[in-house]
C-alpha cells in the first residue's frame, strides 16, 4: 500500500472560508496528481457543531463530481487517523485509489464556544460533572510531573521545541519562537497548564490519496482502543498507543508526529509508543528536537481537530519525499493520531520505497 | 462474506435510555452469539446534535471492554447502510468478525428541535433559504404526481401498506392500521404530504455481525453517490440507487426494505432500483405488499436515523433465517439505505446459503 500524493492548507484562522471550501482546496491538487479515486473518505469532528450541517461527505462528493463510494468518519480528535486507517482497509479490500480529506474549523465562534464543542469529546459522566478538555490534560500533567519528578520548567521545553520547529514550516499556524520563561508566564488555562502549553484554535484541511499502485511512499496502519472514561485509566500512559505500536511490529521511525494538544500529551505519547523510557519524554525530545513533531505538532502547527490526523500523514509524505522544516528528508515516519489521550489510537507508519 | 447474527431494539420513544444504553442493548446478544469482533463500526447521525457528546465509538468500545479497531461512521440518513458497507470492506481486507451497531434518538427534544436537526442533512445553500427536510420530500411528491399522473389517493396507499405490514412486526413503532381516508385527513406536514405519509420520530438501535466464516446468510454490498443539492438533480429519480444496483449486478430479491421517510421516497426508490417501472411504484407495491418493507419501513417500523440502515440489514437476516412479519421466510433480501433522497446510496444484498 502506498501514498500517491498529499496536500495541506495552511493552518490558520480562515474566517472567509467554509469547511467544504477548505476541503476542496486541500483535495483538488491531490486528485489532479493521482487521478479520480474509487472511494472518498471524509474526516471531520467539529464541523457538525459549528455549521448546522452534517452531510459533508455527500456535499464534497458533489463538489468533486464524484459518483463512487463515500464514507464520513470520526473518532474524536483522532478522526483523521481513523480516516487514513479506514482508507487503507478500503484499498486492502480491493479498491485502487482512495482519497482521504480531513477538515475542521474552530474559529467561527468565540473560543468559549469552541471549548464547549471540544468538551463533547469527554465521557458524558465526566463532562456532566464539569470536567473540561483542558482540565483533563491538566490532571494528566499534575500526575505525570509528580509521578516522574518532572518540573514545570522541564515540561515547558515541549512548547519551546514545537514553536522552534514550526518557524521553518510554511503551513504551520504559530510560526514564532517562545522561551521557557514566556511559556511559564503565559495565562493559565488549567493549572498547571499555561496558554503556551496549549494548541491554538485552528482552521484547516489536508488530503492524502492512498493507492495500491507503487509509489515512493509505502504505509502500514494499526489501530487500538482503550477506555474513554479518564477515571478508569492511568493518565500517565496510553495503553492503546502501546497496543497499536506492537501491532505495527514496534518500528523505529526516523521521525514522528505525536498528538500533542497540550505539552503533557506529547510527552506521554512518546513514552507510550515506546520511543522514550517512562518519565524521560522531555529528555528524548531535547535529544531529537527536529525529528519529534517537525511540523511543530498540534501545539504550533495547529489542531484543526478532524483534520489533524490527515495533516500528520501528509507531513510524513512531505518529509519522505522532500523534507519537512528543520527535519529535512527522512526515509521513515510515524504519525500518531490520538483521541482524548488515547481512548482510541490510529497509527500510520510510512517509509521510502 | 456472511452475516453471523443480528439484533434489534424495539423502535419506540425510549425516554429512559441514552443512545449508548440502547446501543449496548442491541449489540450484547450479537457478541454473545458470534464472539468478540476484530473491529467495531458505530453508526450514528443525530446523537451528536442531541446529546452534547460526540465520541460514541470510543464510549461503546469501553462499555464492551473492546480494545481493537473502532470506527464511527455517518452518511446522513444512510449512516447505517454506510456502516454495513464499511464493515464489509473491513472483513474483505482481512478481519474475521466486524460488529456494526447503529443508534440514534429523536425524542429527547420537542419535535420542532428534531426537525431542525434533520435539516442538517440538506445542502447548506438550500437549508439557508428555508428548505426543510419534509419540504424537500414535498417538492419531490408534487413533481412525481404531476409527471406520472399519480393521484394523492394513490400515493396514500404507501402508508396503508406500511402500517398493515408493521402490525405483524414486534419491533415496529407504529403497529396500527390506517386507511387512505385517514392518511388524507391527517394534519398537513408539507403539502401535499400529510402526517401519515411521514416517518415517526423514533429512538432505536440495531446490531449485526459480519464475518468471513460461513454462516446461513451471505451478503454483498454496493455504494454510489449522486449530488446533495436538490436543485441539481431530478427529484423523481435517484441516480445513486440505480448505479449501486448495477454494481450489484441487478439482483432480483424476494423482498426489499427501501428507505421511505415519506411515502414518495419509497415509491421513487422502488423505481430507481429498477424493481418497478417509472411511475408504477404504487402499482408494484400493491402487487407485492408483503415483500416491500415487510418491517413497515421507515414509515411504520420507524426511523431512528443513524440506526435505520442497520435495522434494514438485521431485518433481512431475520427474514432469511426465520421470517419477518407478514412476509414469512425468504431466500433473498435487499436493503436500500439512502441519504437525502439518494445523495448517497448503500445497498446490501443478502441471500440464504
Short mmCIF file of N, CA and C in Angstrom, two decimals, chain A residues 142-262:
data_model
loop_
_atom_site.label_atom_id
_atom_site.label_comp_id
_atom_site.label_asym_id
_atom_site.label_seq_id
_atom_site.Cartn_x
_atom_site.Cartn_y
_atom_site.Cartn_z
N UNK A 142 -0.43 17.12 36.12
CA UNK A 142 -0.12 17.10 37.55
C UNK A 142 0.39 15.72 37.97
N UNK A 143 -0.34 14.70 37.52
CA UNK A 143 0.01 13.33 37.89
C UNK A 143 1.38 12.96 37.31
N UNK A 144 1.59 13.31 36.05
CA UNK A 144 2.85 12.96 35.37
C UNK A 144 4.05 13.63 36.06
N UNK A 145 3.91 14.92 36.36
CA UNK A 145 5.02 15.66 36.98
C UNK A 145 5.35 15.08 38.36
N UNK A 146 4.31 14.71 39.09
CA UNK A 146 4.52 14.17 40.43
C UNK A 146 5.15 12.77 40.35
N UNK A 147 4.57 11.93 39.50
CA UNK A 147 4.99 10.54 39.45
C UNK A 147 6.43 10.38 38.96
N UNK A 148 6.82 11.22 37.99
CA UNK A 148 8.15 11.06 37.39
C UNK A 148 9.11 12.18 37.79
N UNK A 149 8.71 12.97 38.80
CA UNK A 149 9.57 14.02 39.31
C UNK A 149 10.07 14.95 38.19
N UNK A 150 9.12 15.39 37.37
CA UNK A 150 9.42 16.30 36.27
C UNK A 150 8.95 17.70 36.68
N UNK A 151 9.80 18.70 36.50
CA UNK A 151 9.44 20.05 36.94
C UNK A 151 8.60 20.77 35.89
N UNK A 152 7.91 21.80 36.31
CA UNK A 152 7.10 22.63 35.41
C UNK A 152 8.00 23.24 34.32
N UNK A 153 9.23 23.62 34.72
CA UNK A 153 10.17 24.21 33.74
C UNK A 153 10.52 23.19 32.66
N UNK A 154 10.79 21.96 33.09
CA UNK A 154 11.15 20.92 32.11
C UNK A 154 10.02 20.71 31.10
N UNK A 155 8.79 20.64 31.61
CA UNK A 155 7.64 20.40 30.73
C UNK A 155 7.50 21.53 29.69
N UNK A 156 7.89 22.74 30.08
CA UNK A 156 7.76 23.89 29.18
C UNK A 156 8.63 23.75 27.92
N UNK A 157 9.65 22.89 28.02
CA UNK A 157 10.51 22.71 26.85
C UNK A 157 9.74 22.15 25.64
N UNK A 158 8.65 21.44 25.92
CA UNK A 158 7.86 20.91 24.79
C UNK A 158 7.44 22.05 23.87
N UNK A 159 6.87 23.09 24.48
CA UNK A 159 6.39 24.23 23.68
C UNK A 159 7.55 24.93 22.98
N UNK A 160 8.67 25.06 23.66
CA UNK A 160 9.83 25.76 23.07
C UNK A 160 10.28 25.04 21.79
N UNK A 161 10.38 23.72 21.87
CA UNK A 161 10.84 22.95 20.71
C UNK A 161 9.79 22.99 19.59
N UNK A 162 8.52 22.87 19.95
CA UNK A 162 7.46 22.87 18.92
C UNK A 162 7.44 24.21 18.17
N UNK A 163 7.48 25.31 18.90
CA UNK A 163 7.47 26.62 18.24
C UNK A 163 8.71 26.79 17.36
N UNK A 164 9.85 26.29 17.85
CA UNK A 164 11.07 26.40 17.05
C UNK A 164 10.91 25.61 15.74
N UNK A 165 10.41 24.38 15.83
CA UNK A 165 10.20 23.59 14.61
C UNK A 165 9.24 24.29 13.65
N UNK A 166 8.18 24.87 14.17
CA UNK A 166 7.16 25.49 13.32
C UNK A 166 7.68 26.69 12.54
N UNK A 167 8.72 27.35 13.07
CA UNK A 167 9.25 28.54 12.36
C UNK A 167 9.71 28.18 10.94
N UNK A 168 10.05 26.91 10.71
CA UNK A 168 10.57 26.51 9.40
C UNK A 168 9.51 25.83 8.53
N UNK A 169 8.26 25.84 8.97
CA UNK A 169 7.20 25.11 8.26
C UNK A 169 6.14 26.10 7.73
N UNK A 170 6.08 26.30 6.42
CA UNK A 170 5.17 27.31 5.86
C UNK A 170 3.70 27.11 6.23
N UNK A 171 3.24 25.85 6.40
CA UNK A 171 1.80 25.65 6.67
C UNK A 171 1.47 25.65 8.16
N UNK A 172 2.45 25.92 9.01
CA UNK A 172 2.18 25.94 10.46
C UNK A 172 1.48 27.23 10.87
N UNK A 173 0.72 27.14 11.96
CA UNK A 173 -0.07 28.30 12.39
C UNK A 173 0.73 29.26 13.27
N UNK A 174 1.47 28.73 14.25
CA UNK A 174 2.20 29.60 15.21
C UNK A 174 3.69 29.59 14.87
N UNK A 175 4.10 30.46 13.94
CA UNK A 175 5.48 30.45 13.45
C UNK A 175 6.34 31.49 14.16
N UNK A 176 6.35 31.44 15.49
CA UNK A 176 7.20 32.35 16.24
C UNK A 176 7.84 31.58 17.40
N UNK A 177 9.08 31.93 17.75
CA UNK A 177 9.73 31.20 18.84
C UNK A 177 9.22 31.64 20.20
N UNK A 178 9.30 30.73 21.19
CA UNK A 178 8.98 31.09 22.58
C UNK A 178 10.09 30.57 23.49
N UNK A 179 10.17 31.10 24.68
CA UNK A 179 11.16 30.66 25.67
C UNK A 179 10.43 29.98 26.83
N UNK A 180 11.20 29.25 27.64
CA UNK A 180 10.62 28.60 28.83
C UNK A 180 9.94 29.66 29.70
N UNK A 181 10.61 30.80 29.85
CA UNK A 181 10.06 31.87 30.68
C UNK A 181 8.72 32.38 30.14
N UNK A 182 8.68 32.53 28.82
CA UNK A 182 7.46 33.02 28.19
C UNK A 182 6.30 32.03 28.38
N UNK A 183 6.62 30.74 28.27
CA UNK A 183 5.59 29.72 28.49
C UNK A 183 5.05 29.81 29.92
N UNK A 184 5.96 29.86 30.86
CA UNK A 184 5.56 29.85 32.28
C UNK A 184 4.81 31.12 32.68
N UNK A 185 5.10 32.22 31.99
CA UNK A 185 4.42 33.47 32.31
C UNK A 185 3.15 33.71 31.49
N UNK A 186 2.82 32.79 30.60
CA UNK A 186 1.58 32.97 29.82
C UNK A 186 0.38 32.66 30.71
N UNK A 187 -0.80 33.10 30.27
CA UNK A 187 -2.01 32.92 31.08
C UNK A 187 -2.24 31.46 31.44
N UNK A 188 -2.86 31.26 32.56
CA UNK A 188 -3.18 29.90 32.98
C UNK A 188 -4.43 29.42 32.23
N UNK A 189 -4.36 28.21 31.70
CA UNK A 189 -5.53 27.62 31.02
C UNK A 189 -6.24 26.67 31.98
N UNK A 190 -5.48 25.79 32.58
CA UNK A 190 -5.97 24.87 33.63
C UNK A 190 -4.72 24.44 34.36
N UNK A 191 -4.55 24.91 35.58
CA UNK A 191 -3.30 24.64 36.31
C UNK A 191 -2.99 23.15 36.32
N UNK A 192 -1.73 22.76 36.03
CA UNK A 192 -0.54 23.58 35.83
C UNK A 192 -0.28 24.00 34.37
N UNK A 193 -1.27 23.81 33.47
CA UNK A 193 -1.02 24.10 32.05
C UNK A 193 -1.29 25.56 31.71
N UNK A 194 -0.40 26.13 30.90
CA UNK A 194 -0.48 27.53 30.51
C UNK A 194 -0.95 27.64 29.06
N UNK A 195 -1.26 28.85 28.67
CA UNK A 195 -1.71 29.08 27.29
C UNK A 195 -0.69 28.54 26.28
N UNK A 196 0.59 28.77 26.56
CA UNK A 196 1.62 28.34 25.59
C UNK A 196 1.96 26.85 25.69
N UNK A 197 1.31 26.14 26.61
CA UNK A 197 1.35 24.67 26.59
C UNK A 197 0.27 24.10 25.67
N UNK A 198 -0.63 24.97 25.19
CA UNK A 198 -1.88 24.51 24.57
C UNK A 198 -1.87 24.73 23.06
N UNK A 199 -2.61 23.87 22.36
CA UNK A 199 -2.80 24.06 20.93
C UNK A 199 -3.63 25.33 20.69
N UNK A 200 -3.40 25.99 19.55
CA UNK A 200 -4.25 27.14 19.21
C UNK A 200 -5.59 26.67 18.64
N UNK A 201 -6.56 27.56 18.53
CA UNK A 201 -7.78 27.25 17.77
C UNK A 201 -7.44 27.38 16.29
N UNK A 202 -7.75 26.34 15.55
CA UNK A 202 -7.22 26.23 14.19
C UNK A 202 -8.31 25.89 13.19
N UNK A 203 -8.17 26.43 11.98
CA UNK A 203 -8.98 26.01 10.84
C UNK A 203 -8.03 25.38 9.83
N UNK A 204 -8.44 24.28 9.23
CA UNK A 204 -7.54 23.68 8.26
C UNK A 204 -8.13 22.46 7.57
N UNK A 205 -7.47 22.04 6.51
CA UNK A 205 -7.87 20.84 5.77
C UNK A 205 -6.62 20.23 5.15
N UNK A 206 -6.60 18.92 5.09
CA UNK A 206 -5.48 18.20 4.48
C UNK A 206 -6.04 17.00 3.73
N UNK A 207 -5.32 16.58 2.70
CA UNK A 207 -5.78 15.44 1.89
C UNK A 207 -4.62 14.52 1.53
N UNK A 208 -4.89 13.24 1.51
CA UNK A 208 -3.91 12.27 1.01
C UNK A 208 -4.63 11.24 0.15
N UNK A 209 -3.94 10.72 -0.86
CA UNK A 209 -4.51 9.66 -1.69
C UNK A 209 -3.72 8.38 -1.43
N UNK A 210 -4.42 7.34 -0.98
CA UNK A 210 -3.79 6.04 -0.82
C UNK A 210 -4.04 5.23 -2.08
N UNK A 211 -3.11 4.35 -2.39
CA UNK A 211 -3.23 3.62 -3.65
C UNK A 211 -2.55 2.25 -3.56
N UNK A 212 -3.05 1.33 -4.36
CA UNK A 212 -2.39 0.03 -4.45
C UNK A 212 -1.25 0.05 -5.47
N UNK A 213 -1.15 1.15 -6.22
CA UNK A 213 -0.10 1.26 -7.25
C UNK A 213 1.21 1.74 -6.63
N UNK A 214 2.32 1.15 -7.03
CA UNK A 214 3.62 1.50 -6.46
C UNK A 214 3.87 3.00 -6.54
N UNK A 215 4.37 3.55 -5.45
CA UNK A 215 4.56 4.98 -5.31
C UNK A 215 5.75 5.17 -4.37
N UNK A 216 6.35 6.35 -4.28
CA UNK A 216 7.58 6.48 -3.47
C UNK A 216 7.41 6.27 -1.97
N UNK A 217 6.18 6.33 -1.46
CA UNK A 217 5.98 6.19 -0.01
C UNK A 217 5.02 5.03 0.30
N UNK A 218 5.53 4.03 1.01
CA UNK A 218 4.68 2.90 1.43
C UNK A 218 4.14 3.19 2.82
N UNK A 219 2.98 2.61 3.14
CA UNK A 219 2.45 2.82 4.50
C UNK A 219 1.82 1.56 5.07
N UNK A 220 1.81 1.51 6.41
CA UNK A 220 1.10 0.49 7.17
C UNK A 220 0.28 1.22 8.22
N UNK A 221 -0.83 0.63 8.64
CA UNK A 221 -1.62 1.27 9.70
C UNK A 221 -1.92 0.27 10.81
N UNK A 222 -2.21 0.78 11.98
CA UNK A 222 -2.68 -0.05 13.10
C UNK A 222 -3.54 0.82 13.99
N UNK A 223 -4.53 0.19 14.62
CA UNK A 223 -5.43 0.94 15.49
C UNK A 223 -5.76 0.10 16.72
N UNK A 224 -6.02 0.78 17.82
CA UNK A 224 -6.42 0.08 19.04
C UNK A 224 -7.24 1.03 19.90
N UNK A 225 -8.03 0.46 20.80
CA UNK A 225 -8.80 1.32 21.70
C UNK A 225 -8.54 0.94 23.16
N UNK A 226 -8.83 1.89 24.01
CA UNK A 226 -8.66 1.70 25.43
C UNK A 226 -9.99 2.08 26.09
N UNK A 227 -10.00 2.96 27.05
CA UNK A 227 -11.26 3.43 27.63
C UNK A 227 -11.37 4.92 27.44
N UNK A 228 -12.60 5.41 27.35
CA UNK A 228 -12.80 6.85 27.20
C UNK A 228 -12.79 7.52 28.57
N UNK A 229 -13.42 6.88 29.54
CA UNK A 229 -13.56 7.48 30.88
C UNK A 229 -12.19 7.59 31.56
N UNK A 230 -11.81 8.82 31.91
CA UNK A 230 -10.47 9.06 32.46
C UNK A 230 -10.30 8.37 33.81
N UNK A 231 -11.38 8.32 34.58
CA UNK A 231 -11.30 7.72 35.92
C UNK A 231 -10.95 6.24 35.85
N UNK A 232 -11.10 5.65 34.67
CA UNK A 232 -10.87 4.21 34.51
C UNK A 232 -9.46 3.88 34.03
N UNK A 233 -8.61 4.91 33.88
CA UNK A 233 -7.28 4.56 33.33
C UNK A 233 -6.14 5.36 33.98
N UNK A 234 -4.91 4.90 33.70
CA UNK A 234 -3.70 5.59 34.16
C UNK A 234 -3.46 6.77 33.22
N UNK A 235 -3.61 7.98 33.74
CA UNK A 235 -3.49 9.16 32.88
C UNK A 235 -2.07 9.43 32.42
N UNK A 236 -1.10 8.72 32.95
CA UNK A 236 0.29 8.96 32.53
C UNK A 236 0.74 7.98 31.44
N UNK A 237 -0.17 7.16 30.95
CA UNK A 237 0.20 6.17 29.93
C UNK A 237 -0.99 5.87 29.03
N UNK A 238 -0.74 5.69 27.72
CA UNK A 238 -1.82 5.42 26.77
C UNK A 238 -1.70 3.98 26.28
N UNK A 239 -2.51 3.09 26.86
CA UNK A 239 -2.47 1.67 26.51
C UNK A 239 -2.72 1.43 25.02
N UNK A 240 -3.64 2.21 24.45
CA UNK A 240 -3.98 1.98 23.04
C UNK A 240 -2.82 2.33 22.12
N UNK A 241 -2.01 3.31 22.51
CA UNK A 241 -0.84 3.67 21.69
C UNK A 241 0.17 2.52 21.70
N UNK A 242 0.38 1.94 22.89
CA UNK A 242 1.31 0.81 23.02
C UNK A 242 0.82 -0.38 22.19
N UNK A 243 -0.49 -0.66 22.28
CA UNK A 243 -1.05 -1.82 21.56
C UNK A 243 -0.95 -1.63 20.05
N UNK A 244 -1.25 -0.42 19.58
CA UNK A 244 -1.17 -0.17 18.14
C UNK A 244 0.27 -0.26 17.66
N UNK A 245 1.20 0.24 18.48
CA UNK A 245 2.62 0.20 18.10
C UNK A 245 3.09 -1.25 18.01
N UNK A 246 2.64 -2.08 18.93
CA UNK A 246 3.00 -3.51 18.88
C UNK A 246 2.43 -4.16 17.63
N UNK A 247 1.20 -3.76 17.28
CA UNK A 247 0.57 -4.33 16.07
C UNK A 247 1.37 -3.96 14.82
N UNK A 248 2.07 -2.83 14.87
CA UNK A 248 2.92 -2.42 13.74
C UNK A 248 4.29 -3.11 13.77
N UNK A 249 4.55 -3.87 14.85
CA UNK A 249 5.85 -4.52 15.00
C UNK A 249 6.91 -3.59 15.59
N UNK A 250 6.48 -2.62 16.38
CA UNK A 250 7.39 -1.66 17.03
C UNK A 250 8.49 -1.13 16.11
N UNK A 251 8.08 -0.44 15.04
CA UNK A 251 9.09 0.13 14.12
C UNK A 251 9.91 1.21 14.82
N UNK A 252 11.07 1.55 14.24
CA UNK A 252 11.90 2.63 14.80
C UNK A 252 11.98 3.75 13.78
N UNK A 253 10.98 4.61 13.74
CA UNK A 253 10.91 5.64 12.70
C UNK A 253 12.00 6.69 12.88
N UNK A 254 12.43 7.27 11.77
CA UNK A 254 13.40 8.36 11.85
C UNK A 254 12.79 9.63 12.43
N UNK A 255 11.49 9.78 12.20
CA UNK A 255 10.81 10.97 12.74
C UNK A 255 9.37 10.60 13.08
N UNK A 256 8.76 11.40 13.94
CA UNK A 256 7.42 11.08 14.39
C UNK A 256 6.61 12.35 14.58
N UNK A 257 5.33 12.29 14.26
CA UNK A 257 4.39 13.34 14.66
C UNK A 257 3.49 12.73 15.72
N UNK A 258 3.60 13.21 16.95
CA UNK A 258 2.70 12.73 18.01
C UNK A 258 1.61 13.76 18.27
N UNK A 259 0.52 13.26 18.84
CA UNK A 259 -0.67 14.07 19.11
C UNK A 259 -0.45 14.87 20.41
N UNK A 260 -0.21 16.16 20.29
CA UNK A 260 0.12 16.98 21.47
C UNK A 260 -0.76 18.22 21.58
N UNK A 261 -2.05 18.04 21.85
CA UNK A 261 -2.90 19.22 22.03
C UNK A 261 -2.41 20.06 23.21
N UNK A 262 -1.80 19.39 24.21
CA UNK A 262 -1.14 20.06 25.33
C UNK A 262 0.21 19.37 25.50
#
